[in-house]
Amino acid sequence: MIVGVVLLVVVAVAFLLSVAVYNALIGMRQAVQNGWSQIDVQLKRRHDLIPNLIEIAKGYMAHERQTLENVVKARQQAVDASGLQDKQQAENFLSSTLRSLFAVVENYPNLKADQQMLRLHEELTSTENKIAFARQYYNDEVTRFNTAAQTFPNNIVAVLFNFKSYDFFEIVNPAEKEVPQVKF
Amino acid sequence: MPYSFTQIEKDKGRVIVLVFFSLIVFYFLTALILYWSIKGFLILQINAESERTNIPYQWMWLYPKEMIAIVSVALIVGIGHWFFTMDHLVEKMLGALRAEALNPSDKYHRMFQNIVDEVSVATGGTPMEGVVIPTMAMNAFAVADFSGRNVIGVTEGLLARLTRAEIEAVVGHEAAHIVSGDCLSATVTTSLFELYNSMRIGLGEMISSSRSQGKKSDGVVYLSYGVLTAATFMGKILRMFISRQRELRADAAAVRLTRDPLSLSQSLYTISSRWRGAGLSGENLEAIFIVNPRFSRLDESQGFFANLFSTHPPVAERLSILLDMAHSDAKVLEKKFLERQNYPRTLAPETPGASLSLVNTSSEKNWIVNKDGQWQGPFSLLDLANPGFLQVDTWVKKLGSERIEQAFENTETRDFLWKKNQQQTLLCPKCRVSLFSEAYEGASIYRCQACNGVLVHENDVERIVIRQEYDFSPRIKEIAQKLYQEASKKLPHIDLTNANLYACPQCQHIKAKMPRMLYSLVYPVVIDKCSFCGFAWFDKDELEILQCMIEQADQKNA
């Protein structure tokens, strides 16, 4: 009798606990997904801005066809990419081509002073910042979710209901990733 | 997260409940005192009539009926006060602060809007709006109300003087207040009484002015002045509920949002060094600002009373925490501050259209145009800007080229027409040629290419004189200095002959002449300002002289 009651209490407590954990995990997963959609919105915004940028730059820098084409190509790749890994790579590539484009723009004072160009530059800077912030928020939420889902006793619930950990969205600067070669 | 959401919700709720409770207590005490004085007065009267000398003190004792009446009056007035203040709270606060909506055609405002959006993304999408206060001072604030409206505001001076990263850090600080919810409790707490402070000041002025005229004010005026003074005092008491630690928490949370402690410390240093905004409309709403607009000794000290009644922690304490996070020290801040004051600036454009990119090539007179069957010219593209002169189907020919084309076929004239069509067709009040819109100090102005006068909206004038992108030639500096010095002795003569006044380019259809006036008695630049639309006309160099004058005065005050 007593054993039965104790067992019942234990089961009830375990059930209530797992309900709480399950709900908390769902909440955190929502935050992660919200973070991801924020990143997506900002990436799309950048894709939309680039054609305008190319259109304005074309008029001033006819001799930099290669740089402009690189940006267009990179943009297309980024638009077509699907899946976290692909997206990450394509977007990083796009960022680096944009950087080299703006480095070239420095040599064209007329283009730099163009009112529309100034406006677009501000918009692009802002979008880059938003991507960085959205990524930061997403990664923070992923850390929170992953930590919660992997610690005991939450991990039991996580395994039971098939909660998978999320990957970080990393912006890797290709130059930084290379291991520096040390020569003597 | 160090400060969990449930904890925040609890704190927020507790402060607001406490504030509401104190409001009711305040009205209860006020009602009690009023009731006692009336009752005492009546009893004195009765006693005087019946010629009794010993006055019993039992009258101070209240019967349950009286008590209930007083409590219900206090409840009704208190609840009424609460809901009256909470209704459209954000609009009321913005009105008290004289904040304005952002202007999307202004460069600085677009940047600020972008920064607010960026920080909103960093918080995971909390909705926030941006507003500006058109003043030279540097400060920032956040307000929120129960409808879920969050507003971050900065002054024009802050936008003009801080770098993008620094503004981002400041907005991050304000966003941290909003996300943590203490923005709402601070807004509620400060608004209850301090919102009516301007009314008290107004009444005080009224009383003193009527007294100086030898007239006596009504008893009602004195009574309401007394009540408002008590309310202001109550507002000071309510500051107890605003912890000064909230600023430290928001600093820390801002660093978590923007990951840039150095920029935040730089902006705090710059704001607190000067221009923090004393005299700002609504400076008594100090709790919602990032740095107290008034320098207060209480803020800068520690101890029991300081902790209880001050709204901001000492700036030095905030800076040292942030600098620790940034692994930096105060020398860097001083260096940056000096750099900021002596940054290199380009000269303001003095020739017409120099800042207009399309004009670079077009000031040469090398176009001939077929008008009414006759070839005329040569003209420059700017000459062609006159209304009705160059149409899309006008035949044009560039000197040195054999081709005769219609204006839409030639790339140069086509671009020119396109750009021209984007402009409003405003005419120079002096020369009757088209005014061209251009960007100047981030705002848009309309410049006459012939006389180099400019048409600027009064709101934009306020912004332009605050911003300091351009430097001025020695000639302009000299004129500005002379005018400023002579202003104290003799104001310049204004020619008010009606024939010499200009018609407003914007309001031509009502044939309104623009009144001629001085910008202000301190800065005596003659301007013609339309009283209908607010556009002001500056003759050649006058805008630059005004800017230069204000800047020089500001440096002298530093």
XYZ file of C-alpha atoms in Angstrom:
742
model
C 0.000 0.000 0.000
C 2.624 2.517 1.113
C 4.900 1.415 -1.682
C 2.058 1.983 -4.083
C 1.436 5.500 -2.807
C 5.140 6.360 -2.912
C 5.384 5.025 -6.446
C 2.345 7.018 -7.480
C 3.800 10.201 -5.987
C 7.139 9.613 -7.691
C 5.447 9.015 -11.042
C 3.249 12.077 -10.598
C 6.223 14.275 -9.681
C 8.233 12.918 -12.582
C 5.336 13.560 -14.937
C 4.817 17.128 -13.741
C 8.545 17.820 -13.954
C 8.779 16.502 -17.472
C 5.778 18.583 -18.525
C 7.519 21.680 -17.178
C 10.786 20.767 -18.881
C 9.015 19.956 -22.136
C 7.230 23.316 -22.153
C 10.419 25.199 -21.327
C 12.246 23.426 -24.134
C 9.463 24.234 -26.596
C 9.658 27.903 -25.590
C 13.386 27.990 -26.159
C 13.063 26.190 -29.471
C 10.574 28.834 -30.579
C 13.106 31.522 -29.691
C 15.740 29.721 -31.765
C 13.405 29.479 -34.743
C 12.435 33.125 -34.348
C 16.147 33.968 -34.352
C 16.648 32.002 -37.529
C 13.802 33.736 -39.335
C 15.306 37.094 -38.310
C 18.569 36.111 -39.980
C 16.671 35.010 -43.060
C 14.813 38.305 -43.337
C 18.036 40.296 -43.159
C 19.850 38.076 -45.665
C 16.955 38.543 -48.112
C 17.132 42.282 -47.574
C 20.780 42.240 -48.520
C 20.052 40.209 -51.641
C 17.457 42.812 -52.628
C 19.819 45.738 -52.150
C 22.675 44.383 -54.227
C 21.094 44.813 -57.713
C 20.576 48.532 -56.997
C 24.150 48.833 -55.855
C 25.410 47.198 -59.049
C 23.172 49.436 -61.146
C 24.620 52.615 -59.648
C 28.205 51.402 -59.567
C 28.057 50.308 -63.235
C 27.665 53.886 -64.434
C 30.844 55.011 -62.731
C 33.193 52.047 -62.865
C 33.169 50.542 -66.309
C 36.697 49.194 -65.857
C 35.867 47.076 -62.843
C 33.644 44.617 -64.668
C 35.267 41.654 -62.924
C 34.557 42.906 -59.407
C 30.952 43.659 -60.228
C 30.414 40.292 -61.878
C 31.871 38.553 -58.840
C 29.321 40.252 -56.602
C 26.453 39.331 -58.935
C 27.623 35.722 -59.048
C 28.079 35.532 -55.290
C 24.622 36.983 -54.782
C 23.065 34.383 -57.081
C 24.842 31.613 -55.186
C 23.612 32.984 -51.903
C 20.029 33.230 -53.174
C 20.134 29.638 -54.436
C 21.787 28.187 -51.346
C 19.681 26.082 -49.025
C 20.594 24.433 -45.763
C 22.617 25.966 -42.999
C 26.063 24.911 -44.198
C 25.567 26.034 -47.795
C 23.971 29.289 -46.766
C 26.766 30.042 -44.373
C 29.393 29.518 -47.040
C 27.567 31.440 -49.746
C 26.828 34.382 -47.477
C 30.405 34.543 -46.296
C 31.587 34.584 -49.879
C 29.088 37.337 -50.684
C 30.315 39.408 -47.740
C 33.907 39.134 -48.918
C 33.066 40.140 -52.514
C 31.087 43.122 -51.179
C 34.047 44.135 -49.085
C 36.339 44.069 -52.093
C 33.764 46.064 -54.080
C 33.676 48.784 -51.439
C 37.475 48.782 -51.359
C 37.426 49.532 -55.088
C 34.729 52.195 -54.672
C 37.235 54.139 -52.566
C 39.131 54.866 -55.801
C 36.128 56.584 -57.401
C 35.459 59.857 -55.587
C 32.503 60.726 -57.835
C 30.805 57.451 -57.060
C 31.555 57.847 -53.373
C 29.906 61.281 -53.339
C 26.826 60.135 -55.262
C 23.773 60.741 -53.086
C 22.127 57.469 -54.025
C 25.357 55.605 -53.422
C 25.662 57.192 -49.967
C 22.142 56.130 -49.168
C 22.742 52.579 -50.375
C 26.009 52.361 -48.502
C 24.216 53.305 -45.281
C 21.471 50.756 -46.003
C 24.008 48.020 -46.691
C 26.031 48.859 -43.580
C 22.840 48.723 -41.570
C 21.831 45.409 -43.115
C 25.280 43.942 -42.402
C 24.903 45.055 -38.784
C 21.434 43.572 -38.600
C 22.756 40.278 -39.952
C 25.477 40.333 -37.308
C 22.974 41.109 -34.528
C 20.477 38.540 -35.743
C 23.272 35.981 -35.833
C 24.341 36.966 -32.323
C 20.769 36.595 -31.051
C 20.342 33.276 -32.850
C 23.602 31.898 -31.496
C 22.744 33.043 -27.959
C 19.393 31.325 -28.171
C 20.977 28.182 -29.638
C 23.435 28.099 -26.737
C 20.596 28.470 -24.270
C 18.552 25.753 -25.927
C 21.447 23.342 -26.355
C 22.607 23.803 -22.779
C 19.095 23.269 -21.493
C 18.501 20.216 -23.647
C 21.808 18.567 -22.808
C 21.913 18.993 -19.045
C 20.476 16.447 -16.632
C 17.573 15.776 -16.143
C 16.300 17.746 -19.134
C 18.236 15.536 -21.510
C 15.911 12.618 -20.696
C 12.923 14.636 -21.877
C 14.915 15.902 -24.838
C 15.766 12.367 -25.936
C 12.228 11.122 -25.326
C 10.655 13.811 -27.470
C 13.439 13.937 -29.994
C 14.700 17.481 -29.434
C 17.802 17.903 -31.601
C 20.526 20.414 -30.825
C 20.941 23.251 -33.266
C 24.101 24.340 -35.059
C 25.540 27.813 -34.719
C 25.404 30.204 -37.625
C 28.989 31.246 -37.987
C 30.410 33.925 -40.198
C 33.870 32.677 -40.883
C 36.341 34.990 -42.418
C 38.250 32.694 -44.804
C 41.457 34.567 -44.050
C 41.071 33.891 -40.351
C 40.377 30.226 -40.821
C 43.671 29.440 -42.483
C 46.312 28.187 -40.112
C 49.197 30.639 -40.262
C 52.257 29.097 -41.815
C 55.320 29.461 -39.706
C 58.582 29.330 -41.594
C 62.069 29.449 -40.216
C 20.680 35.515 -18.866
C 21.612 36.914 -15.505
C 18.293 38.636 -14.977
C 15.485 36.243 -15.821
C 12.239 37.319 -17.380
C 10.070 36.147 -14.509
C 12.240 38.136 -12.113
C 11.839 41.214 -14.307
C 8.076 40.800 -14.539
C 7.890 40.548 -10.764
C 10.088 43.611 -10.165
C 8.245 45.656 -12.720
C 4.876 44.765 -11.255
C 6.057 45.481 -7.720
C 7.339 48.959 -8.502
C 4.181 49.915 -10.344
C 1.939 48.631 -7.533
C 4.021 50.535 -4.972
C 3.767 53.707 -7.013
C 0.005 53.320 -7.346
C -0.306 52.749 -3.611
C 1.727 55.865 -2.810
C -0.472 57.861 -5.148
C -3.563 56.821 -3.171
C -1.809 57.571 0.130
C -0.807 61.009 -1.191
C -4.405 61.837 -2.061
C -5.650 60.417 1.236
C -3.321 62.676 3.214
C -4.199 65.683 1.064
C -7.933 65.051 1.522
C -7.451 64.556 5.250
C -5.587 67.829 5.709
C -8.137 69.711 3.632
C -11.009 68.185 5.571
C -9.432 69.028 8.904
C -8.776 72.602 7.972
C -12.330 73.136 6.720
C -13.825 71.480 9.752
C -11.551 73.389 12.126
C -12.423 76.641 10.415
C -16.172 75.975 10.725
C -15.868 75.016 14.398
C -13.938 78.190 15.108
C -16.718 80.187 13.484
C -19.414 78.467 15.511
C -17.435 78.904 18.697
C -16.921 82.561 17.992
C -20.665 83.038 17.574
C -21.563 81.203 20.761
C -18.697 82.999 22.540
C -17.223 79.867 23.977
C -13.555 80.241 24.780
C -12.389 76.721 25.367
C -12.235 74.882 22.080
C -12.507 71.118 22.414
C -9.917 69.185 20.419
C -12.199 66.226 19.839
C -13.136 67.679 16.460
C -9.967 66.118 15.071
C -11.439 62.725 15.720
C -13.108 61.363 12.606
C -16.329 59.386 12.600
C -16.375 56.230 10.408
C -18.706 58.042 7.994
C -16.246 60.874 7.562
C -13.381 58.423 7.205
C -15.180 56.489 4.486
C -15.960 59.713 2.660
C -12.315 60.828 2.751
C -11.015 57.436 1.639
C -13.462 57.245 -1.233
C -12.612 60.771 -2.381
C -8.908 59.846 -2.255
C -9.587 56.630 -4.199
C -11.681 58.349 -6.850
C -9.224 61.213 -7.370
C -6.197 58.889 -7.252
C -7.651 56.408 -9.736
C -8.788 59.261 -11.949
C -5.307 60.778 -11.847
C -3.760 57.410 -12.655
C -5.925 56.719 -15.674
C -5.756 60.291 -16.901
C -1.956 60.096 -16.885
C -1.692 56.566 -18.276
C -3.935 57.312 -21.253
C -1.639 57.884 -24.272
C 1.272 58.176 -21.882
C 3.969 57.979 -24.537
C 2.435 60.835 -26.545
C 2.233 62.981 -23.411
C 5.860 62.305 -22.521
C 7.028 63.031 -26.052
C 5.019 66.249 -25.984
C 6.618 67.326 -22.705
C 10.051 66.593 -24.169
C 9.205 68.374 -27.461
C 10.317 65.299 -29.367
C 9.687 65.089 -33.115
C 9.165 62.202 -35.497
C 12.037 61.207 -37.758
C 12.304 62.740 -41.198
C 13.130 60.000 -43.730
C 14.806 62.429 -46.134
C 17.368 63.440 -43.525
C 20.660 61.581 -43.574
C 21.191 61.541 -39.813
C 17.617 60.507 -39.158
C 17.841 57.636 -41.622
C 20.991 56.463 -39.879
C 19.314 56.712 -36.472
C 16.259 54.809 -37.719
C 18.585 52.094 -39.026
C 20.428 51.923 -35.723
C 17.155 51.551 -33.788
C 16.134 48.763 -36.172
C 19.499 47.059 -35.765
C 19.321 47.094 -31.988
C 15.741 45.864 -32.182
C 17.047 42.875 -34.153
C 19.694 42.312 -31.492
C 16.984 42.077 -28.831
C 15.191 39.422 -30.860
C 12.671 41.720 -32.479
C 11.234 43.913 -29.698
C 9.367 46.688 -31.537
C 10.884 50.148 -30.996
C 10.408 53.564 -32.541
C 12.872 56.427 -32.798
C 12.278 60.142 -32.222
C 14.577 63.178 -31.962
C 14.625 66.282 -29.803
C 15.839 69.230 -31.874
C 18.395 70.700 -29.493
C 22.145 71.092 -29.380
C 22.391 69.217 -26.097
C 23.417 65.569 -26.045
C 21.214 63.069 -24.292
C 19.048 60.033 -24.923
C 15.936 58.608 -23.329
C 13.461 55.752 -23.546
C 9.762 55.767 -22.693
C 7.159 53.029 -22.753
C 3.526 52.629 -21.757
C 1.015 49.911 -21.037
C -0.092 49.690 -24.655
C 3.300 48.181 -25.468
C 4.619 51.212 -27.310
C 8.359 51.662 -26.886
C 10.116 54.822 -27.990
C 13.827 55.631 -27.987
C 14.746 59.272 -28.421
C 17.999 61.118 -28.878
C 18.840 64.786 -29.306
C 20.102 66.242 -32.576
C 23.313 67.224 -30.806
C 23.963 63.586 -29.961
C 23.361 62.504 -33.565
C 25.697 65.217 -34.829
C 28.555 64.677 -32.409
C 28.808 60.928 -31.812
C 30.062 58.296 -34.204
C 27.794 55.573 -35.536
C 29.213 52.979 -33.117
C 28.713 55.332 -30.169
C 25.111 56.087 -31.106
C 24.572 52.350 -31.444
C 25.894 51.828 -27.919
C 23.600 54.545 -26.538
C 20.583 53.075 -28.318
C 21.641 49.676 -26.953
C 21.519 51.125 -23.431
C 18.017 52.497 -23.981
C 16.873 49.242 -25.590
C 18.157 47.404 -22.519
C 15.838 49.543 -20.363
C 12.940 48.625 -22.624
C 13.667 44.896 -22.756
C 14.152 44.632 -18.998
C 10.841 46.411 -18.405
C 12.231 49.027 -16.036
C 11.611 51.593 -18.744
C 7.882 51.137 -18.208
C 8.089 51.486 -14.445
C 10.371 54.515 -14.729
C 8.048 56.166 -17.245
C 5.017 55.532 -15.028
C 6.798 56.753 -11.904
C 8.177 59.953 -13.383
C 5.081 60.778 -15.394
C 2.595 60.754 -12.483
C 3.726 64.061 -11.022
C 6.648 65.440 -12.994
C 4.553 65.612 -16.150
C 2.634 68.478 -14.547
C 5.730 70.360 -13.489
C 5.559 72.622 -16.529
C 2.045 73.567 -15.452
C 3.373 74.548 -12.002
C 6.133 76.665 -13.533
C 3.570 78.335 -15.799
C 1.303 79.128 -12.862
C 4.230 80.442 -10.838
C 5.118 82.815 -13.652
C 1.510 83.930 -13.883
C 1.363 84.706 -10.170
C 4.622 86.615 -10.105
C 3.735 88.624 -13.201
C 0.326 89.629 -11.847
C 1.947 90.491 -8.536
C 4.446 92.744 -10.270
C 1.511 94.542 -11.872
C 0.059 95.117 -8.418
C -2.927 92.838 -9.042
C -3.975 90.036 -6.762
C -4.529 86.557 -8.142
C -7.565 84.460 -7.315
C -7.531 82.094 -4.396
C -8.065 79.266 -6.880
C -4.771 80.098 -8.575
C -2.919 80.003 -5.262
C -4.649 76.787 -4.286
C -3.771 75.015 -7.531
C -0.219 76.321 -7.279
C -0.005 74.854 -3.796
C -1.410 71.512 -4.911
C 0.996 71.378 -7.861
C 3.932 72.216 -5.600
C 2.934 69.391 -3.282
C 2.680 67.157 -6.343
C 6.179 68.107 -7.457
C 7.472 67.327 -3.994
C 5.651 63.999 -4.194
C 7.345 63.374 -7.523
C 10.728 63.794 -5.840
C 9.676 61.294 -3.167
C 8.562 58.792 -5.792
C 12.126 58.745 -7.140
C 12.854 56.401 -4.266
C 11.218 53.696 -6.317
C 13.587 54.247 -9.204
C 16.756 52.440 -8.329
C 19.935 54.109 -9.503
C 21.256 50.606 -10.104
C 19.020 50.318 -13.136
C 21.454 52.449 -15.120
C 24.325 50.101 -14.264
C 22.187 47.119 -15.232
C 21.245 48.772 -18.517
C 24.904 49.575 -19.228
C 25.766 45.929 -18.732
C 22.840 44.745 -20.843
C 23.778 47.225 -23.570
C 27.205 45.665 -23.723
C 25.556 42.271 -24.045
C 23.486 43.594 -26.967
C 26.101 45.559 -28.883
C 29.313 43.976 -27.527
C 30.994 47.344 -27.548
C 31.816 48.649 -24.042
C 34.402 51.128 -25.326
C 31.911 53.000 -27.505
C 29.425 53.197 -24.659
C 32.056 54.583 -22.299
C 33.139 57.097 -24.929
C 29.605 58.330 -25.395
C 29.005 58.578 -21.625
C 32.245 60.503 -21.267
C 31.345 62.925 -24.048
C 27.786 63.456 -22.812
C 28.840 64.055 -19.225
C 31.742 66.330 -20.186
C 29.446 69.008 -21.558
C 26.139 69.596 -23.322
C 24.219 67.135 -21.162
C 21.116 69.191 -21.702
C 20.358 71.427 -18.750
C 17.443 73.646 -19.682
C 16.018 71.000 -21.948
C 12.255 71.024 -21.993
C 11.324 68.196 -19.683
C 14.658 68.044 -17.902
C 12.755 67.306 -14.694
C 11.853 63.930 -16.216
C 15.488 63.117 -15.527
C 14.965 59.466 -14.625
C 14.319 58.447 -18.212
C 17.562 59.935 -19.568
C 20.839 58.080 -20.007
C 22.719 60.793 -18.078
C 20.941 63.255 -15.804
C 20.448 66.425 -17.904
C 21.236 68.532 -14.855
C 24.521 68.033 -13.124
C 23.553 66.929 -9.643
C 25.841 66.531 -6.690
C 23.552 63.854 -5.322
C 24.077 61.725 -8.413
C 27.822 61.912 -8.132
C 27.957 60.838 -4.497
C 27.466 57.577 -2.659
C 25.729 56.893 0.620
C 22.276 56.282 2.036
C 20.492 59.409 0.822
C 22.203 59.381 -2.547
C 21.217 55.771 -3.077
C 17.665 56.501 -2.017
C 16.867 59.679 -3.934
C 19.244 59.915 -6.864
C 18.217 58.528 -10.224
C 21.646 57.974 -11.726
C 24.834 56.381 -10.387
C 28.055 58.454 -10.479
C 29.353 58.725 -14.026
C 32.836 57.824 -12.803
C 31.526 54.519 -11.455
C 29.769 53.699 -14.717
C 32.856 54.579 -16.727
C 35.201 52.495 -14.613
C 32.967 49.415 -14.951
C 32.715 49.825 -18.717
C 36.410 50.521 -19.136
C 37.173 47.367 -17.180
C 35.025 45.422 -19.617
C 36.794 47.031 -22.559
C 40.274 46.467 -21.068
C 40.956 50.128 -21.556
C 41.520 53.218 -19.424
C 40.464 56.824 -19.111
C 43.375 58.145 -21.161
C 41.862 56.634 -24.291
C 38.642 58.495 -23.604
C 40.379 61.835 -23.194
C 42.330 61.296 -26.380
C 39.187 60.434 -28.327
C 37.387 63.438 -26.874
C 40.116 65.829 -28.021
C 40.237 64.162 -31.427
C 36.538 64.672 -31.800
C 36.861 68.393 -31.222
C 39.591 68.795 -33.821
C 38.488 66.446 -36.541
C 39.350 67.506 -40.087
C 36.497 69.152 -41.927
C 36.066 70.132 -45.543
C 35.118 73.667 -46.490
C 31.462 74.337 -47.105
C 30.821 74.615 -50.858
C 30.885 78.270 -51.898
C 30.257 78.066 -55.618
C 26.764 77.243 -56.811
C 26.034 73.586 -57.181
C 29.474 72.364 -56.201
C 27.864 69.744 -54.015
C 25.442 68.677 -56.715
C 27.072 65.809 -58.504
C 25.158 66.249 -61.721
C 26.386 69.797 -62.115
C 30.068 68.917 -62.171
C 30.023 68.464 -65.898
C 27.180 70.718 -66.832
C 28.238 74.224 -65.879
C 29.951 74.642 -69.278
C 27.818 76.382 -71.859
C 27.929 73.811 -74.606
C 24.351 73.004 -75.498
C 22.227 74.524 -78.239
C 18.524 73.960 -78.227
C 15.844 74.203 -80.898
C 13.048 76.220 -79.358
C 10.023 77.295 -81.421
C 11.846 76.391 -84.631
C 14.920 78.451 -83.792
C 18.267 77.260 -82.579
C 19.272 79.077 -79.436
C 22.294 78.882 -77.230
C 24.811 78.011 -76.148
C 23.428 77.147 -72.732
C 24.681 75.164 -69.822
C 22.497 72.368 -68.502
C 21.701 74.585 -65.545
C 20.298 77.273 -67.821
C 18.093 74.584 -69.294
C 16.699 73.902 -65.862
C 14.329 76.833 -66.138
C 10.762 75.611 -66.111
C 9.219 74.718 -69.429
C 12.447 75.200 -71.337
C 13.737 71.714 -71.886
C 11.110 69.064 -72.595
C 11.674 65.401 -73.364
C 11.022 65.994 -77.073
C 13.065 69.196 -77.433
C 15.773 68.922 -80.087
C 19.206 69.438 -78.602
C 22.738 69.470 -79.922
C 25.943 69.438 -77.993
C 28.688 71.686 -79.325
C 31.508 69.659 -80.804
C 29.170 66.817 -81.669
C 27.468 66.420 -85.048
C 24.378 64.690 -83.759
C 21.032 66.364 -83.346
C 18.908 64.411 -80.899
C 15.760 64.770 -78.902
C 16.405 65.344 -75.239
C 15.320 61.837 -74.220
C 17.753 60.233 -76.688
C 20.868 61.890 -75.363
C 22.094 60.224 -72.184
C 23.240 63.453 -70.543
C 20.038 65.406 -71.093
C 17.959 62.359 -70.236
C 19.699 61.918 -66.897
C 19.394 65.611 -66.297
C 15.665 65.625 -66.999
C 15.173 62.618 -64.817
C 16.976 64.232 -61.913
C 15.164 67.493 -62.489
C 11.782 65.791 -62.520
C 12.498 64.316 -59.144
C 12.816 67.788 -57.707
C 9.922 69.920 -56.725
C 9.718 72.814 -59.082
C 10.335 75.629 -56.637
C 11.463 78.955 -58.068
C 14.068 81.276 -56.620
C 12.201 84.275 -55.155
C 14.894 86.605 -56.492
C 15.971 85.183 -59.845
C 12.846 83.182 -60.831
C 14.895 80.139 -61.898
C 14.445 76.588 -60.629
C 15.816 75.777 -57.226
C 17.780 72.545 -57.009
C 17.479 70.313 -54.021
C 20.768 69.190 -52.541
C 22.000 67.528 -49.406
C 23.687 69.887 -46.954
C 24.749 68.762 -43.486
C 22.506 65.732 -43.929
C 19.354 67.771 -44.508
C 17.861 68.734 -47.840
C 17.954 72.365 -48.923
C 16.967 74.091 -52.177
C 19.684 76.165 -53.765
C 19.409 78.748 -56.524
C 22.164 78.136 -59.037
C 22.202 81.768 -60.078
C 22.353 83.756 -56.829
C 23.427 80.910 -54.518
C 20.679 81.717 -52.033
C 19.100 78.769 -50.266
C 15.596 77.846 -49.192
C 15.503 75.738 -46.029
C 12.631 74.565 -43.876
C 12.799 75.925 -40.330
C 13.052 72.408 -38.878
C 16.048 71.760 -41.106
C 17.643 75.073 -40.076
C 17.547 73.861 -36.484
C 19.372 70.695 -37.508
C 21.875 72.327 -39.832
C 23.126 74.754 -37.189
C 23.769 71.835 -34.838
C 25.695 69.674 -37.298
C 29.302 70.352 -38.044
C 30.328 68.501 -41.178
C 31.728 71.551 -42.916
C 34.282 74.171 -42.024
C 34.057 77.766 -43.218
C 36.361 80.067 -45.085
C 38.168 82.823 -43.126
C 35.965 85.416 -44.853
C 32.782 83.877 -43.468
C 34.327 83.400 -40.048
C 35.274 87.074 -39.942
C 31.799 88.266 -40.944
C 30.198 85.966 -38.392
C 32.438 87.231 -35.608
C 31.788 90.885 -36.443
C 28.035 90.440 -36.660
C 27.982 88.583 -33.367
C 29.996 91.251 -31.565
C 27.996 94.135 -32.991
C 24.711 92.464 -32.126
C 25.156 93.428 -28.481
C 25.388 97.125 -29.419
C 23.208 97.571 -32.451
C 21.014 95.195 -34.416
C 21.314 95.231 -38.197
C 18.803 97.255 -40.162
C 15.964 95.306 -41.775
C 14.488 96.607 -44.995
C 10.753 96.059 -44.585
C 9.570 97.919 -47.685
C 6.828 95.758 -49.076
C 8.164 95.901 -52.634
C 11.451 94.385 -51.535
C 9.933 91.426 -49.724
C 9.971 88.070 -51.456
C 7.049 85.832 -52.235
C 7.301 82.373 -50.706
C 8.353 79.867 -53.393
C 6.240 77.197 -51.731
C 3.048 79.195 -51.148
C 3.017 81.212 -54.377
C -0.608 80.460 -55.079
C -1.723 82.502 -52.094
C 0.611 85.339 -53.088
C 1.996 85.481 -49.572
C 5.030 87.647 -48.963
C 7.582 86.246 -46.557
C 8.038 88.419 -43.462
C 11.637 89.539 -43.042
C 13.106 88.975 -39.606
C 16.216 88.215 -37.630
C 17.003 84.582 -36.881
C 17.268 85.622 -33.242
C 18.431 88.639 -31.258
C 21.630 86.838 -30.350
C 22.333 85.595 -33.852
C 21.166 88.515 -35.998
C 21.094 86.988 -39.462
C 18.362 88.402 -41.683
C 16.031 85.753 -43.035
C 12.702 85.738 -44.850
C 10.484 83.128 -43.284
C 7.099 82.162 -44.646
C 4.569 82.136 -41.841
C 2.454 79.511 -43.633
C 4.830 76.705 -44.579
C 7.864 77.498 -42.420
C 10.357 77.698 -45.285
C 13.059 80.317 -44.762
C 15.100 82.048 -47.454
C 18.772 82.754 -46.843
C 20.675 85.014 -49.237
C 24.120 83.949 -50.393
C 26.400 82.925 -47.481
C 23.843 83.814 -44.813
C 23.203 80.219 -43.797
C 26.932 79.586 -43.459
C 27.352 82.794 -41.436
C 24.582 81.707 -39.079
C 26.132 78.270 -38.649
C 29.547 79.747 -38.068
C 28.210 82.255 -35.560
C 26.455 79.619 -33.475
C 29.508 77.403 -33.552
C 31.793 80.204 -32.405
C 29.437 81.098 -29.564
C 29.354 77.449 -28.538
C 33.143 77.239 -28.472
C 33.336 80.381 -26.386
C 30.954 78.903 -23.815
C 32.903 75.679 -23.570
